[in-house]
mmCIF file of C-alpha atoms in Angstrom:
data_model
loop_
_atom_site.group_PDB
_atom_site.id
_atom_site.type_symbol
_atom_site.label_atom_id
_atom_site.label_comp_id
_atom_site.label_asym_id
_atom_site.label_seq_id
_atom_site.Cartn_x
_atom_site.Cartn_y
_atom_site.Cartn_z
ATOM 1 C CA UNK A 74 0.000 0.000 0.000
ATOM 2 C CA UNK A 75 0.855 3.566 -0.608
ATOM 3 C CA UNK A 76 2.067 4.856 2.588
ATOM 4 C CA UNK A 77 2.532 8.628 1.510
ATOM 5 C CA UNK A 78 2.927 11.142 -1.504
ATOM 6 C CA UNK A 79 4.289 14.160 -2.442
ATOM 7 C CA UNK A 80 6.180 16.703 -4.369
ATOM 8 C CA UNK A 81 8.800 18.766 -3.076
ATOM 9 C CA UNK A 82 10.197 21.768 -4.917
ATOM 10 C CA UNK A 83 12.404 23.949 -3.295
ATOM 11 C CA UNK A 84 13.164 22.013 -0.650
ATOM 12 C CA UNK A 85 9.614 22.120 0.897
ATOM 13 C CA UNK A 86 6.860 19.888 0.401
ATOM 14 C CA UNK A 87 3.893 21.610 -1.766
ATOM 15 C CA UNK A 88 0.031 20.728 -2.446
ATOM 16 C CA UNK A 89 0.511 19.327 -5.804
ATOM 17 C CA UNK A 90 -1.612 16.371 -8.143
ATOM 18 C CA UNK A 91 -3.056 13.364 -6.091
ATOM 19 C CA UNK A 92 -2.534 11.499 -8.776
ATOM 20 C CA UNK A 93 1.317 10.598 -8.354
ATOM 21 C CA UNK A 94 1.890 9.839 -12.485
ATOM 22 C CA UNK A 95 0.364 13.920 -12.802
ATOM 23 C CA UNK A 96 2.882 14.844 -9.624
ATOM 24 C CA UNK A 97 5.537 13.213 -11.736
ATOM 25 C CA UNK A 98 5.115 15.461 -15.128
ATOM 26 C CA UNK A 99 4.605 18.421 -13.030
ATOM 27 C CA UNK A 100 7.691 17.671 -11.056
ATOM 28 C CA UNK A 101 9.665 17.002 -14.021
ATOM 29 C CA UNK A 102 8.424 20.249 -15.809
ATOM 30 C CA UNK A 103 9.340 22.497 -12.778
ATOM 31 C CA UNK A 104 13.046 21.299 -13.035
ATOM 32 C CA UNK A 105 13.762 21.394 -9.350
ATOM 33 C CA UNK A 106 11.398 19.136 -7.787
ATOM 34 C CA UNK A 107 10.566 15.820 -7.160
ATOM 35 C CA UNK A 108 8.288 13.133 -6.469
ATOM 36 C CA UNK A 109 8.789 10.833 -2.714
ATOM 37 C CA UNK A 110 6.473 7.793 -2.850
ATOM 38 C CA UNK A 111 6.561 5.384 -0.044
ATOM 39 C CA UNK A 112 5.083 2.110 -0.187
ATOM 40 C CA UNK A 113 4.998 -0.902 2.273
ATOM 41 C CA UNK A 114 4.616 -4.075 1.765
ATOM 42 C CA UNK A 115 3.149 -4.065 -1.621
ATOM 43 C CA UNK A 116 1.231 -6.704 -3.679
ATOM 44 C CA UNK A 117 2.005 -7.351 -7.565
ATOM 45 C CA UNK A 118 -1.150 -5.362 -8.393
ATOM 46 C CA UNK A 119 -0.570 -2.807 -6.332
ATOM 47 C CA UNK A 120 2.963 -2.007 -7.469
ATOM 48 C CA UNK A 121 2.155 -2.653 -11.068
ATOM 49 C CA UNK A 122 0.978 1.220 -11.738
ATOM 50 C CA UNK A 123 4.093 2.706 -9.677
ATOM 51 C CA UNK A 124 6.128 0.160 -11.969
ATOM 52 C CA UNK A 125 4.773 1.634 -15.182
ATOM 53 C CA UNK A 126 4.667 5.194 -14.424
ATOM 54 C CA UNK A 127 8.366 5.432 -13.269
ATOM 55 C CA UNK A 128 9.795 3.298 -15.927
ATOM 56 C CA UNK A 129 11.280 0.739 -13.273
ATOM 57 C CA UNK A 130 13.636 -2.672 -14.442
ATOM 58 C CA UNK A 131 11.317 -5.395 -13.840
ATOM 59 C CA UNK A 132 14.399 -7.060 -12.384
ATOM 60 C CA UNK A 133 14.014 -4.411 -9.737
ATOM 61 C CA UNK A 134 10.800 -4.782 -9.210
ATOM 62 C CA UNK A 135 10.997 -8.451 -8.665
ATOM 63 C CA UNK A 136 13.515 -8.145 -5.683
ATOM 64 C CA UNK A 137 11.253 -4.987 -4.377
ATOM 65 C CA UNK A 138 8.337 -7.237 -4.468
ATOM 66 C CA UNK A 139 10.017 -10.567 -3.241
ATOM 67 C CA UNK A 140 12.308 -9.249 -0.517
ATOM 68 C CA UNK A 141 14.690 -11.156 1.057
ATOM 69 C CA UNK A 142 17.749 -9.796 -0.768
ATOM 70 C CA UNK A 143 21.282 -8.859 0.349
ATOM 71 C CA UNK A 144 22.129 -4.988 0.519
ATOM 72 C CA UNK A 145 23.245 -3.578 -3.090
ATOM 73 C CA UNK A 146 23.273 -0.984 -5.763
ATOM 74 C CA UNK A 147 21.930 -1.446 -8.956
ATOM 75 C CA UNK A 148 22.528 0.861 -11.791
ATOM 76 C CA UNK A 149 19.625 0.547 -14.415
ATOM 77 C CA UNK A 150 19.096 2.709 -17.342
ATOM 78 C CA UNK A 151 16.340 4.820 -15.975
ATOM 79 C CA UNK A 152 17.229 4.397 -12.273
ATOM 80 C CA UNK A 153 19.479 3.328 -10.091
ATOM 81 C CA UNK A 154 18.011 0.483 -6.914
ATOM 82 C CA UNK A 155 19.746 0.396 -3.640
ATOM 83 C CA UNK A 156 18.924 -2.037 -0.548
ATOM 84 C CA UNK A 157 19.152 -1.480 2.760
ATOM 85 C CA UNK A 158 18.446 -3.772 5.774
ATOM 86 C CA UNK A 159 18.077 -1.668 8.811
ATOM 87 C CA UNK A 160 17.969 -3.747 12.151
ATOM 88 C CA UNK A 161 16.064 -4.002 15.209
ATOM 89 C CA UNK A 162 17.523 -5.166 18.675
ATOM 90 C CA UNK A 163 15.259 -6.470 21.109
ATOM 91 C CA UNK A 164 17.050 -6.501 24.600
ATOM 92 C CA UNK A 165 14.479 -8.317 26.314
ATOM 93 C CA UNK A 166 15.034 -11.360 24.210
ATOM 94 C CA UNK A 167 18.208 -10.827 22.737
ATOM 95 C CA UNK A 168 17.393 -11.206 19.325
ATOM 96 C CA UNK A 169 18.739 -8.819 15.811
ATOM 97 C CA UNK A 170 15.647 -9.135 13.091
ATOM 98 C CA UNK A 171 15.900 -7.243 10.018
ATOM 99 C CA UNK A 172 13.773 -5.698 7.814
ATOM 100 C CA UNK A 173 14.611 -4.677 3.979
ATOM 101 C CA UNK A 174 13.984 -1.163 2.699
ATOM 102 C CA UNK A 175 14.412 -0.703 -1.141
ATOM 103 C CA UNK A 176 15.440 2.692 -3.376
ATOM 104 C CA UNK A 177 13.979 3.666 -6.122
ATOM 105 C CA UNK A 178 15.671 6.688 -7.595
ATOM 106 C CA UNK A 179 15.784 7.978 -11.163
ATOM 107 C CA UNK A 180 14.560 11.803 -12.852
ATOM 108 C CA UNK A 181 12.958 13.442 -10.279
ATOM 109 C CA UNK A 182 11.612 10.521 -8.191
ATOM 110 C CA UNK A 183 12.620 8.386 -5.666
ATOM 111 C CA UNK A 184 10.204 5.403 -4.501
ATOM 112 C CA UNK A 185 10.598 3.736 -1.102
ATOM 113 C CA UNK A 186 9.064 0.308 -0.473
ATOM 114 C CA UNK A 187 9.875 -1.244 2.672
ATOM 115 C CA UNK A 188 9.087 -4.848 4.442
ATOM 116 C CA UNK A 189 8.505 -5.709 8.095
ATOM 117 C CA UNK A 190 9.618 -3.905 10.890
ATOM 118 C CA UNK A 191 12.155 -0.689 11.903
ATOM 119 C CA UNK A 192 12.708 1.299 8.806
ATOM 120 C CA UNK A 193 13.510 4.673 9.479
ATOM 121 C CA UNK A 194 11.788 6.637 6.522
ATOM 122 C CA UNK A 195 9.120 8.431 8.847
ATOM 123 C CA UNK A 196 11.104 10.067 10.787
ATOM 124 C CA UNK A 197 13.680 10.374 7.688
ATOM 125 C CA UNK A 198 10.792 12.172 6.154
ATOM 126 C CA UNK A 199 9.926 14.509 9.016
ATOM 127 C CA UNK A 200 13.251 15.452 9.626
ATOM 128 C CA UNK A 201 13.911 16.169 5.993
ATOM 129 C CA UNK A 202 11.064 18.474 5.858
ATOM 130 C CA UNK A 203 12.005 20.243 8.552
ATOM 131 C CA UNK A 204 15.498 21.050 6.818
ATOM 132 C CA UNK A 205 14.393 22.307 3.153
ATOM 133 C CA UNK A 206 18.227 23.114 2.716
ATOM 134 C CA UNK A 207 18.452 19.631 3.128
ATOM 135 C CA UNK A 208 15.863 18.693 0.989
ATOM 136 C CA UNK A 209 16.673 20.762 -1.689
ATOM 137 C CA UNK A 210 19.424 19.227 -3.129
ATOM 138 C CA UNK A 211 16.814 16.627 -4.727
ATOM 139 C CA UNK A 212 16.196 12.714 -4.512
ATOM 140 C CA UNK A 213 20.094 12.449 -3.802
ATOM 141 C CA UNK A 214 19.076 14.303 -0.178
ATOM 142 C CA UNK A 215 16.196 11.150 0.626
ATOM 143 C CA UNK A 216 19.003 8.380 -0.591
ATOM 144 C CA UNK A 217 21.838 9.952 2.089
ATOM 145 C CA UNK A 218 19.294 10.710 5.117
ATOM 146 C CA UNK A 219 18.129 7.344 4.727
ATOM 147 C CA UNK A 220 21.520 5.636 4.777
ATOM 148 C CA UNK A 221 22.531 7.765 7.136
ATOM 149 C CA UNK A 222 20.002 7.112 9.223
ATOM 150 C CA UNK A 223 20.213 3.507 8.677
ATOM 151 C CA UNK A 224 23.874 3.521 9.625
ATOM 152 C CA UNK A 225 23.427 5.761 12.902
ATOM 153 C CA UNK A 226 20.574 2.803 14.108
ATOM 154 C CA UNK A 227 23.650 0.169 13.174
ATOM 155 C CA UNK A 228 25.887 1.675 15.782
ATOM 156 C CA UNK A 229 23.510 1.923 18.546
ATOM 157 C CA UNK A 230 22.574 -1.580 17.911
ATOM 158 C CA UNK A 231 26.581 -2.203 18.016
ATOM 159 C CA UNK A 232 26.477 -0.263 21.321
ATOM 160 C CA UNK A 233 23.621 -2.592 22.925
ATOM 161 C CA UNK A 234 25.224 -5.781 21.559
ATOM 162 C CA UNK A 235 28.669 -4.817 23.021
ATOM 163 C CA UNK A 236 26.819 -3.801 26.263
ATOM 164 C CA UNK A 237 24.694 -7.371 26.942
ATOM 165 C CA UNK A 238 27.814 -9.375 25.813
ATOM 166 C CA UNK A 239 29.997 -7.888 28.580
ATOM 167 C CA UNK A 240 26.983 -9.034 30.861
ATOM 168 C CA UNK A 241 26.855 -12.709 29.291
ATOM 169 C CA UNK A 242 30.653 -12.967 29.757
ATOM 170 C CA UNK A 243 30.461 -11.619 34.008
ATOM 171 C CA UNK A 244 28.063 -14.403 33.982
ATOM 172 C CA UNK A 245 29.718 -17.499 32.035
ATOM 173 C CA UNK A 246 33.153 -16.868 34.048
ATOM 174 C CA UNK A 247 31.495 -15.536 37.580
ATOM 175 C CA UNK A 248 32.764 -18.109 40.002
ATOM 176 C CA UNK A 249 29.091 -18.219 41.330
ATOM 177 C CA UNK A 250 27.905 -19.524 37.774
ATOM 178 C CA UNK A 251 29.234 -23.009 38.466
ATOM 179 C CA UNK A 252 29.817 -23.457 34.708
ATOM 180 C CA UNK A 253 25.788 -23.687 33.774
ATOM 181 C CA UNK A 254 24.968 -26.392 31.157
ATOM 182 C CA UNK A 255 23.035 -23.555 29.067
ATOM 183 C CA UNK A 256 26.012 -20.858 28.743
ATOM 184 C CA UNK A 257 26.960 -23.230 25.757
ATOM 185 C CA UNK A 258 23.836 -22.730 24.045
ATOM 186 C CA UNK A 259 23.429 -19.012 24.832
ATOM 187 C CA UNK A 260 27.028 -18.223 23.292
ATOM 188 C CA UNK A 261 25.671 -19.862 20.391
ATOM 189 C CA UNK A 262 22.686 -17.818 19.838
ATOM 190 C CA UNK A 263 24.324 -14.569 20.767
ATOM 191 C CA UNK A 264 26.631 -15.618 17.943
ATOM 192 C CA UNK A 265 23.720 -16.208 15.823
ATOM 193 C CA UNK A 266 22.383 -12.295 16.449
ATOM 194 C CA UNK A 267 25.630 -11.173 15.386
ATOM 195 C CA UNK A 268 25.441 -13.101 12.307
ATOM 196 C CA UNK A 269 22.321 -11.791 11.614
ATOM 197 C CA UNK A 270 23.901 -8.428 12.270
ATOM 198 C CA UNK A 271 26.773 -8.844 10.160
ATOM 199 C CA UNK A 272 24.516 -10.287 7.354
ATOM 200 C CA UNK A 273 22.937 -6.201 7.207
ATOM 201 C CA UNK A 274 26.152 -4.495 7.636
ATOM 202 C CA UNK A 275 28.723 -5.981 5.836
ATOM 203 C CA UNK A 276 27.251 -6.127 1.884
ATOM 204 C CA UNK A 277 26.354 -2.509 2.410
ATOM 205 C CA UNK A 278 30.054 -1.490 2.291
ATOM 206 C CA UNK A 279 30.523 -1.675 -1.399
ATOM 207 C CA UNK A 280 27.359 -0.044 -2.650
ATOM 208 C CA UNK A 281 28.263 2.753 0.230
ATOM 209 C CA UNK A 282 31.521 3.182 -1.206
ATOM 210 C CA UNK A 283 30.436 3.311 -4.971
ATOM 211 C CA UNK A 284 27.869 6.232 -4.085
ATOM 212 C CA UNK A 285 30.712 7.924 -2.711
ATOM 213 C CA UNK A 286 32.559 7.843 -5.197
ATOM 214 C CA UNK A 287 35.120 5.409 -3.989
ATOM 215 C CA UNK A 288 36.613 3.304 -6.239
ATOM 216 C CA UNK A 289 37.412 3.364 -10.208
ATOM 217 C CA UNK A 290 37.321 6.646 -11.932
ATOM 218 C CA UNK A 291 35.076 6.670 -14.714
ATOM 219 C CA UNK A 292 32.336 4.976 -12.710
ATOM 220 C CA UNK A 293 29.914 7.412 -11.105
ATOM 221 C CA UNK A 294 26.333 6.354 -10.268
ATOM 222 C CA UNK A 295 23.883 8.013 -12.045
ATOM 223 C CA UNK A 296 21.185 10.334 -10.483
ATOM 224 C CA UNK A 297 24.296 11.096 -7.587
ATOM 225 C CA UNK A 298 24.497 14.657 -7.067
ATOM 226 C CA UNK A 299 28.041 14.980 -6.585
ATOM 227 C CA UNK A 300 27.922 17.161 -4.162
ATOM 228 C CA UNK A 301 26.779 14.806 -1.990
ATOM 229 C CA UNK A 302 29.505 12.574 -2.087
ATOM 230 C CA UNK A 303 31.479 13.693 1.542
ATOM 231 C CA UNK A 304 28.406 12.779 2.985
ATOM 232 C CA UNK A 305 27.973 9.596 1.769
ATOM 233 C CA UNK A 306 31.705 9.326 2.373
ATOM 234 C CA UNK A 307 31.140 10.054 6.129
ATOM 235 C CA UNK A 308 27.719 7.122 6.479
ATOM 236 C CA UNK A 309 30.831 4.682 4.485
ATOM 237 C CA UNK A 310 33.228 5.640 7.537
ATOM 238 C CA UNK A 311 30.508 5.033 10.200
ATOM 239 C CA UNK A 312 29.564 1.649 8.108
ATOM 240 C CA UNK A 313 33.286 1.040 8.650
ATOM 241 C CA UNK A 314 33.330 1.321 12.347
ATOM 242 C CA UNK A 315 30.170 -0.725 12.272
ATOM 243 C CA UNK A 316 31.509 -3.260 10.452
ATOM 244 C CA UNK A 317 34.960 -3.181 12.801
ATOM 245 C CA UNK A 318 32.730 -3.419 15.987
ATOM 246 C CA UNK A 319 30.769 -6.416 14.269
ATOM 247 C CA UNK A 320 34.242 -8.085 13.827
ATOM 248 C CA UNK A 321 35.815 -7.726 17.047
ATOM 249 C CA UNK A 322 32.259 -8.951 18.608
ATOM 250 C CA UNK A 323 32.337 -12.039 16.593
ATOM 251 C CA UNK A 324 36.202 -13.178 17.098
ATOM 252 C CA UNK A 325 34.881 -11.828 21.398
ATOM 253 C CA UNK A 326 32.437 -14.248 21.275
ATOM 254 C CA UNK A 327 33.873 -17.419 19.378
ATOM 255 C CA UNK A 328 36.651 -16.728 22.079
ATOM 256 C CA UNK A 329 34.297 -16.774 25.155
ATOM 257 C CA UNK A 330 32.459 -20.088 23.336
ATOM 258 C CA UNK A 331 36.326 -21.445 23.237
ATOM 259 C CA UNK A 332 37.240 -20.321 26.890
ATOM 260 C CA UNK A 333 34.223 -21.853 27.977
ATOM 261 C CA UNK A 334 34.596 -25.184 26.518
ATOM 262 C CA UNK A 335 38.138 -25.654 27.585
ATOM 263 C CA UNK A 336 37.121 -24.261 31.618
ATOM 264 C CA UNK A 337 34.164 -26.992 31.295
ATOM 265 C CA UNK A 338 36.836 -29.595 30.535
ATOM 266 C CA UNK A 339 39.169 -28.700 33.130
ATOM 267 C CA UNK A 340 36.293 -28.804 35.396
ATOM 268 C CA UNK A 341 35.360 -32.522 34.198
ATOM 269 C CA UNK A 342 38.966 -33.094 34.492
ATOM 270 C CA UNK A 343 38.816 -32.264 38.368
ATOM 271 C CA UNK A 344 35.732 -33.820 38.888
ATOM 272 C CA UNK A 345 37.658 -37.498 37.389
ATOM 273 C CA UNK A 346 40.153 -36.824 39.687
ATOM 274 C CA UNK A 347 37.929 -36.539 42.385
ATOM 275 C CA UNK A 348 35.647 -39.383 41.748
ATOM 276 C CA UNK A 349 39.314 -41.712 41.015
ATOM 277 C CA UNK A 350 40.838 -40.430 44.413
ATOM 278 C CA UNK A 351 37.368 -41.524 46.003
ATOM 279 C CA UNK A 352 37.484 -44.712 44.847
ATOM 280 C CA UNK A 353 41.207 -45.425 45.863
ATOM 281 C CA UNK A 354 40.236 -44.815 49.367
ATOM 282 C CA UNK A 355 37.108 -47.064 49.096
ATOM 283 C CA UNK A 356 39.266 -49.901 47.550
ATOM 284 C CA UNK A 357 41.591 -50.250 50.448
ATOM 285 C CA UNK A 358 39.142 -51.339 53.046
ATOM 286 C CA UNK A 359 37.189 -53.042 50.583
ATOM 287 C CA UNK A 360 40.208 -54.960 49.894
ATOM 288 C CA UNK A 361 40.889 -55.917 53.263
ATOM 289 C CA UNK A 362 37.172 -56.553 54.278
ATOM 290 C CA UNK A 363 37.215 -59.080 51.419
ATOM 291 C CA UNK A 364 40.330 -61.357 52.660
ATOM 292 C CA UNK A 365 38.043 -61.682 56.019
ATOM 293 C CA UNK A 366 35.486 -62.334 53.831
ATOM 294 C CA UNK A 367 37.033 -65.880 52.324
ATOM 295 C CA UNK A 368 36.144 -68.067 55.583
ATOM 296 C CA UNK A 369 40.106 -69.818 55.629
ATOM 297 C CA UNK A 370 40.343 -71.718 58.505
ATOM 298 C CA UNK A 371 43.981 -71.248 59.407
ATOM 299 C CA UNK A 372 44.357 -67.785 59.964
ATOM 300 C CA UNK A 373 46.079 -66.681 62.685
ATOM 301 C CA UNK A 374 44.825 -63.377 63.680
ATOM 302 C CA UNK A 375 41.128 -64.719 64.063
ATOM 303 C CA UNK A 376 41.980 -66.247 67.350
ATOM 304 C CA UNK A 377 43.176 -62.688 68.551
ATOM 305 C CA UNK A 378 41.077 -61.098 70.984
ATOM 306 C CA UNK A 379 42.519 -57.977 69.560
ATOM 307 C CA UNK A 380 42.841 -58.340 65.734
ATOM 308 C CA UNK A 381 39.368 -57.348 65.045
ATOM 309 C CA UNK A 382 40.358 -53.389 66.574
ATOM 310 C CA UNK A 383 43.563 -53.622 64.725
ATOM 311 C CA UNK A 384 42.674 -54.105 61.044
ATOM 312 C CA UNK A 385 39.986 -51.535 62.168
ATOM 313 C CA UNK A 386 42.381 -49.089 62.666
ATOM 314 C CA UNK A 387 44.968 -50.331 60.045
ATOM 315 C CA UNK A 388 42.044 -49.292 57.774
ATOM 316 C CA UNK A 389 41.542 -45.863 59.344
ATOM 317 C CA UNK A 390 45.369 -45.305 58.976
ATOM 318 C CA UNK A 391 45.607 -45.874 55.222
ATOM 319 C CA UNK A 392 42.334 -43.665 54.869
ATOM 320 C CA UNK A 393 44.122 -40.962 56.505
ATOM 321 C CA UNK A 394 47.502 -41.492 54.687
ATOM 322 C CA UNK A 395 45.466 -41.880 51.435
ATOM 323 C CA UNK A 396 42.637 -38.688 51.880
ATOM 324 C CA UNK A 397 46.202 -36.444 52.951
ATOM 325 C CA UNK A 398 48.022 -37.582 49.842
ATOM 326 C CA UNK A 399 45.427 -36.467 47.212
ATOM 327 C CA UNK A 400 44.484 -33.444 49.232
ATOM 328 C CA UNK A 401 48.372 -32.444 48.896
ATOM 329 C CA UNK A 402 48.295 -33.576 45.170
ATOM 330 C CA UNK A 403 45.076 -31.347 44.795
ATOM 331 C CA UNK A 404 42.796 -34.305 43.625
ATOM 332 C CA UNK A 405 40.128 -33.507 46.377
#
């Protein structure tokens, strides 16, 4: 469905056509406005008019319509197609989802269609509006503040993630923890969230750094206004510290995972030990028990009123001798 339309000329947002095809002719005869159309979660159907009036690739179309595609730029003949992924943290359950926002943007237009949750274009829209300086400078303005502000919700999500993984590693290693059977598992799915993170941020570097004008000369994207190009230089650098933090939070937490693994073993380890010394000790009287267990009738010692208190206490002795020998050795 059509979320919102409207023309903007001179940086400020007018009363023009309702009809977004007459919006586009008008915009395109004025010279120095354009058309925003935002759309969410459309149907075939409903996207087939957009599709016709603004000349889009049907290839385009396809991914806008299917979702589920990795962040890119695609330079088309009468547009260019950019997608984003911004992300969504939920501290309560620990979990990174993702939604996909697609670009549109070609002669005065640019057409927004975004799926599920946590894209940033309403309050990319209100802010824009509120800065017609801004806003101005065309359909290159919308492309930037929506990065940008795409980007800016990646490193508070970075911020959060570093935040509740210092809290999961206190409580893996806290002496009190005991080594928990489930810190295992929840490494593993705090590894997963990253993943999903890093599944957002990381494509997004190249398409970032080809609308700033990083890379080959002789290969600028089309519909760019060039003077835009520091600031889409400066969302590539905070991309770049996003994508940094995402690193050093994955190699953190395959290293916690590892550190765990090996402090359960050494933990097992003791507990072998302990079990092994235990069953030293009971072996010794067991041992003895069982030769006054075979009913010979020739031995000695039976007819001694006091060999019954002496292998009593020979027992207790090699207990003692025994229990002070691992305790020294550390095996209880």
């Amino acid at each position: 469905m059509i979320v919102d339309c409207a023309l903007y000329q001179h940086g400020r947002r007018t009363e023009g056509p309702a009809d977004f095809s007459d919006a586009l002719d008008e915009a395109r005869a004025a010279g120095d406005a354009f058309v925003w159309i935002g759309v969410h979660e459309p149907t075939e159907d409903e996207f087939d008019r957009v599709t016709q009036e603004f000349a889009l690739h049907p290839l385009a179309v396809e991914d806008a319509l299917k979702a589920h595609q990795r962040p890119k730029l695609e330079v088309y003949e009468d547009s260019l197609f950019m997608v984003l992924k911004p992300v969504v943290y939920e501290p309560e359950s620990d979990t990174v989802s993702s939604g996909e926002l697609m670009i549109f943007m070609g002669d005065a237009f640019v057409v927004t269609v975004r799926h599920g949750e946590g894209a940033p274009l309403g309050s990319v829209r209100h802010r824009l509006e509120a800065e017609p300086e801004v806003l101005k400078h065309g359909p290159t303005a919308v492309l930037y503040s929506i990065a940008d502000a795409v980007v800016d919700h990646y490193l508070e999500v970075a911020e959060e993630l570093q935040t509740d993984l210092e809290v999961l590693e206190a409580e893996v290693f806290s002496p009190d923890s005991g080594g928990s059977r489930n810190s295992a598992s929840r490494i593993y799915r705090f590894k997963r969230q990253i993943l999903e993170f890093r599944r957002a941020t990381g494509p997004l570097a190249v398409p970032l750094s080809r609308l700033a004008g990083v890379g080959p000369p002789g290969r600028a994207v089309p519909y760019v206004n060039e003077s835009a190009q520091p600031y889409l230089r400066d969302v590539s650098d905070h991309l770049t510290r996003v994508n940094e933090s995402v690193e050093g939070l994955d190699r953190l937490v395959t290293d916690i995972l590892s550190a765990h693994l090996a402090q359960m073993s050494v933990r097992q380890n003791d507990d072998m030990r302990k079990i092994s010394a235990w069953a030293a000790m009971a072996a010794v009287p067991t041992m003895i028990a069982g030769v006054y267990g075979m009913n010979f009738e020739h031995m000695p010692e039976l007819a001694w009123w006091w060999a019954y208190p002496a292998v009593i206490l020979l027992m207790a002795v090699l207990e003692v001798v025994l229990y002070r020998m691992f305790k020294r050795r550390g095996w209880l």
